[in-house]
mmCIF file of C-alpha atoms and ligand atoms in Angstrom:
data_model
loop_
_atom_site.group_PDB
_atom_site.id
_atom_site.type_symbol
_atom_site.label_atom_id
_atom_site.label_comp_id
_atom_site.label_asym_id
_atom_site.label_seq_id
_atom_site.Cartn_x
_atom_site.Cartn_y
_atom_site.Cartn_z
ATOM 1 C CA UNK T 314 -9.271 -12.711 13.376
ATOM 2 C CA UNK T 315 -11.533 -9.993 14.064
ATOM 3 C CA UNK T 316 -13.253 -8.930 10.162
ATOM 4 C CA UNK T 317 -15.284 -6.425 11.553
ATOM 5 C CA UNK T 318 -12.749 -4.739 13.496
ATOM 6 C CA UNK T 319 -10.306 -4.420 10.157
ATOM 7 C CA UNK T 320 -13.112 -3.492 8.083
ATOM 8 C CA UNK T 321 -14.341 -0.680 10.734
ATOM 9 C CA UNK T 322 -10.551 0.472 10.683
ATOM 10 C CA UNK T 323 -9.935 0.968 7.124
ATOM 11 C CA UNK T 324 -13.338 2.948 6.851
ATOM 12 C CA UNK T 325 -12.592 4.672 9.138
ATOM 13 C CA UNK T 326 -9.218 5.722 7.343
ATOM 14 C CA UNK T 327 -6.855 4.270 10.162
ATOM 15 C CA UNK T 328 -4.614 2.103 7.621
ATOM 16 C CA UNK T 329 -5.127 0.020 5.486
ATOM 17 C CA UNK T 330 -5.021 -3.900 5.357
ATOM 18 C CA UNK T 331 -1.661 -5.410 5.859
ATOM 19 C CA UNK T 332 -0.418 -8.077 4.083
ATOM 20 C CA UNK T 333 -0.151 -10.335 7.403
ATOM 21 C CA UNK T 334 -4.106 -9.733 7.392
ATOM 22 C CA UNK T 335 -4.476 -10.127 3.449
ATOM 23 C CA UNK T 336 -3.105 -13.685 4.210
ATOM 24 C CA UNK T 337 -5.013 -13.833 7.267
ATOM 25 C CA UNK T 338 -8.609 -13.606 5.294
ATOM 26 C CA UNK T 339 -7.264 -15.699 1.799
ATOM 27 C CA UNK T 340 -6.232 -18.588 4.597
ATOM 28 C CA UNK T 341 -9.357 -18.080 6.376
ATOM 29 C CA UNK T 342 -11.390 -21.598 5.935
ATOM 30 C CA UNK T 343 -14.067 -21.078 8.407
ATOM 31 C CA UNK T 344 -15.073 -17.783 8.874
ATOM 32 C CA UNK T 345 -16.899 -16.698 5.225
ATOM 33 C CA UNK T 346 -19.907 -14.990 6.604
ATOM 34 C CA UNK T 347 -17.361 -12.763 9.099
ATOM 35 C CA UNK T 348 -15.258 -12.125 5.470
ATOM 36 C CA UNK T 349 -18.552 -11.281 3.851
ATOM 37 C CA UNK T 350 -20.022 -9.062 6.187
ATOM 38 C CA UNK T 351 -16.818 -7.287 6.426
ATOM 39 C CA UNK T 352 -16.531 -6.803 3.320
ATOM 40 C CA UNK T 353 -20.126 -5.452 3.030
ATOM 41 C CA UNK T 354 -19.010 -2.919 5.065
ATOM 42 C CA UNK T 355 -16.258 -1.887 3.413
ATOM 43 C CA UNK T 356 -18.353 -1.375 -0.182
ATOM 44 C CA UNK T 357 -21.539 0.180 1.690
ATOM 45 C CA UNK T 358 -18.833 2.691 2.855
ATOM 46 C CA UNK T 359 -17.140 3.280 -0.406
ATOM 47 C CA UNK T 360 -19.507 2.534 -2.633
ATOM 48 C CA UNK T 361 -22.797 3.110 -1.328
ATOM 49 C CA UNK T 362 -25.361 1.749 -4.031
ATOM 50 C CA UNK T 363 -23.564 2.681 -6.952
ATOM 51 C CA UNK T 364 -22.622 0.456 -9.601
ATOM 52 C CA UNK T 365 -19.653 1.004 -11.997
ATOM 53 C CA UNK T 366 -20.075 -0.442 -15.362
ATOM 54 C CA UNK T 367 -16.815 -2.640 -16.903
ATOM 55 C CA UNK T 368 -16.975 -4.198 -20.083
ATOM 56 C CA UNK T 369 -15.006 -7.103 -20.988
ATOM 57 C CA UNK T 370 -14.670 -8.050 -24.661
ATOM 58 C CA UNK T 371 -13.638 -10.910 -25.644
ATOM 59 C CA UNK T 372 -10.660 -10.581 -28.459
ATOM 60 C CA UNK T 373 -10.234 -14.390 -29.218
ATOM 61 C CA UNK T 374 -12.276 -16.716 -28.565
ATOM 62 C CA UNK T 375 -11.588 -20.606 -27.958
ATOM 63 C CA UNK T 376 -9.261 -21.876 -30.663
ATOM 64 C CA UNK T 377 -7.135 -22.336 -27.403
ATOM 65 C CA UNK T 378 -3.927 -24.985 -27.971
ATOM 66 C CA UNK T 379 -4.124 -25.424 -23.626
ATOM 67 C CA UNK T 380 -6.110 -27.974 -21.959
ATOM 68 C CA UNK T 381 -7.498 -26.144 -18.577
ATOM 69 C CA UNK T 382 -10.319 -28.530 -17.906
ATOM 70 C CA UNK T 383 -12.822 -25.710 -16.279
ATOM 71 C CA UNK T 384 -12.925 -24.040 -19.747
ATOM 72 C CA UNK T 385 -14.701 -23.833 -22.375
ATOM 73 C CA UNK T 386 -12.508 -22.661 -25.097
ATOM 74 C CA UNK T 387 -9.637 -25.411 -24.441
ATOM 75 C CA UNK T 388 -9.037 -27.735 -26.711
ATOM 76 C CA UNK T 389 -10.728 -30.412 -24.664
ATOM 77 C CA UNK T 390 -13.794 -28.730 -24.303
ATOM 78 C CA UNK T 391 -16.508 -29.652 -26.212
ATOM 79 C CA UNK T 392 -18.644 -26.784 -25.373
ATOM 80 C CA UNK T 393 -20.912 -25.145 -28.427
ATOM 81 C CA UNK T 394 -19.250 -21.905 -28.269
ATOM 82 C CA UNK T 395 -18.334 -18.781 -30.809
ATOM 83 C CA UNK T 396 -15.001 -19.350 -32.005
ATOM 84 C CA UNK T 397 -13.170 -16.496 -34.116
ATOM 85 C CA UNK T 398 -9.206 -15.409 -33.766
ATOM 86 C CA UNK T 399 -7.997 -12.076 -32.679
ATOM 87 C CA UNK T 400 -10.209 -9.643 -33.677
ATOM 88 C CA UNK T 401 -8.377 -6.382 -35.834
ATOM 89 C CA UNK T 402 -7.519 -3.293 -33.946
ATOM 90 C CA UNK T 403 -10.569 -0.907 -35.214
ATOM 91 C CA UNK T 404 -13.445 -3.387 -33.925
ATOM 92 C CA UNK T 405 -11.622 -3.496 -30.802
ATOM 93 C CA UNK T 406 -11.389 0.297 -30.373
ATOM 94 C CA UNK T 407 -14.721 0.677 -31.824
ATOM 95 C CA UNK T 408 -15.816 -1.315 -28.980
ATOM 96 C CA UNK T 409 -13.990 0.148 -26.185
ATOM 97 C CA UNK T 410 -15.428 3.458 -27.682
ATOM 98 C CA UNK T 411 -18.723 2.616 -27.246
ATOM 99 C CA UNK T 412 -17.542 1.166 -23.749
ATOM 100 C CA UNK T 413 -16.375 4.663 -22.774
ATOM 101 C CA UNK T 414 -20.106 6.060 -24.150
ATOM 102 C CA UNK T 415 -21.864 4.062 -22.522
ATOM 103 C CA UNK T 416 -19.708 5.307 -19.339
ATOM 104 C CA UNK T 417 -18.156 1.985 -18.868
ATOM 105 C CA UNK T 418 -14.938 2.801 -16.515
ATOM 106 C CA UNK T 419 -13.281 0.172 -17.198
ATOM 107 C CA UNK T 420 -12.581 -1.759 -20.831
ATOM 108 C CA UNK T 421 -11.315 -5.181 -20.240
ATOM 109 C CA UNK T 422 -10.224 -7.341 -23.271
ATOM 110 C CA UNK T 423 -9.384 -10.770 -23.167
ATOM 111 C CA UNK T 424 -8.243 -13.380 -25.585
ATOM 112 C CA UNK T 425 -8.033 -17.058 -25.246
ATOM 113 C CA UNK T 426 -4.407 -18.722 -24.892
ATOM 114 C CA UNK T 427 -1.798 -18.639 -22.409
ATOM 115 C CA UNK T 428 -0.497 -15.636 -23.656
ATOM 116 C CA UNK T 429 -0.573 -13.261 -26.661
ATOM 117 C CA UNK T 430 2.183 -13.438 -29.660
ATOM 118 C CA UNK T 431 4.368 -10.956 -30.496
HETATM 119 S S1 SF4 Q 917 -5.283 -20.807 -21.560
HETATM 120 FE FE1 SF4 Q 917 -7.056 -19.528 -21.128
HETATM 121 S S2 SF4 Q 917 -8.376 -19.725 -22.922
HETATM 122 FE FE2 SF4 Q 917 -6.903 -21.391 -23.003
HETATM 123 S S3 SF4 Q 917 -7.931 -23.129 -22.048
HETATM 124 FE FE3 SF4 Q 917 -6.740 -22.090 -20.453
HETATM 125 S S4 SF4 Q 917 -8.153 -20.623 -19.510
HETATM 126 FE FE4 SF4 Q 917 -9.039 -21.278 -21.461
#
């Protein structure tokens, strides 16, 4: 597949990527440095050199009941980290507050566990 060829098509605003060539570059197994200069030229067109600023908090940390072995807050892990539950609502909206001051365009927040209660 031809990288630079897509990328110089969707700057140039002629359509963008198909899901044929989404699968095309995820199946891609030889050709990184044709992926990453592609995509180079995608964020020097879009982007330029500016940055944009997201914040991720983390809401829960380790504590986790799961047993993924590449992280450090499963219950396998024996990593020294920070452990605390889910943090209350006003230190996580005084946090995304000072996200947004701090022009932060994005506030992530994650939390350990497969998947939040109710
Ligand atoms: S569920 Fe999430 S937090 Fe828990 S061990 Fe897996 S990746 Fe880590």
């Amino acid at each position: 597949m031809d990288f630079t060829a897509l990328a110089q098509r969707i700057c140039n605003g002629k359509g963008q990527i198909t899901k044929a060539e989404s699968l095309a570059v995820l199946n891609s197994r030889t050709e990184w440095w044709g992926i990453y200069g592609a995509a180079l030229m995608v964020k020097n067109h879009f982007y330029q050199n500016k940055l944009q600023l997201n914040v991720l908090m983390n809401a829960k940390s380790g504590l986790c009941a799961e047993d993924c072995g590449y992280c450090a807050q499963s219950k396998i892990s024996s990593a020294d980290i920070e452990t605390y539950g889910l943090l209350p609502t006003d230190i996580i909206y005084k946090k995304a507050l000072l996200a947004y001051k701090r022009n932060a365009t994005t506030f992530c927040i994650a939390t350990s566990g497969s998947r939040l209660s109710e």
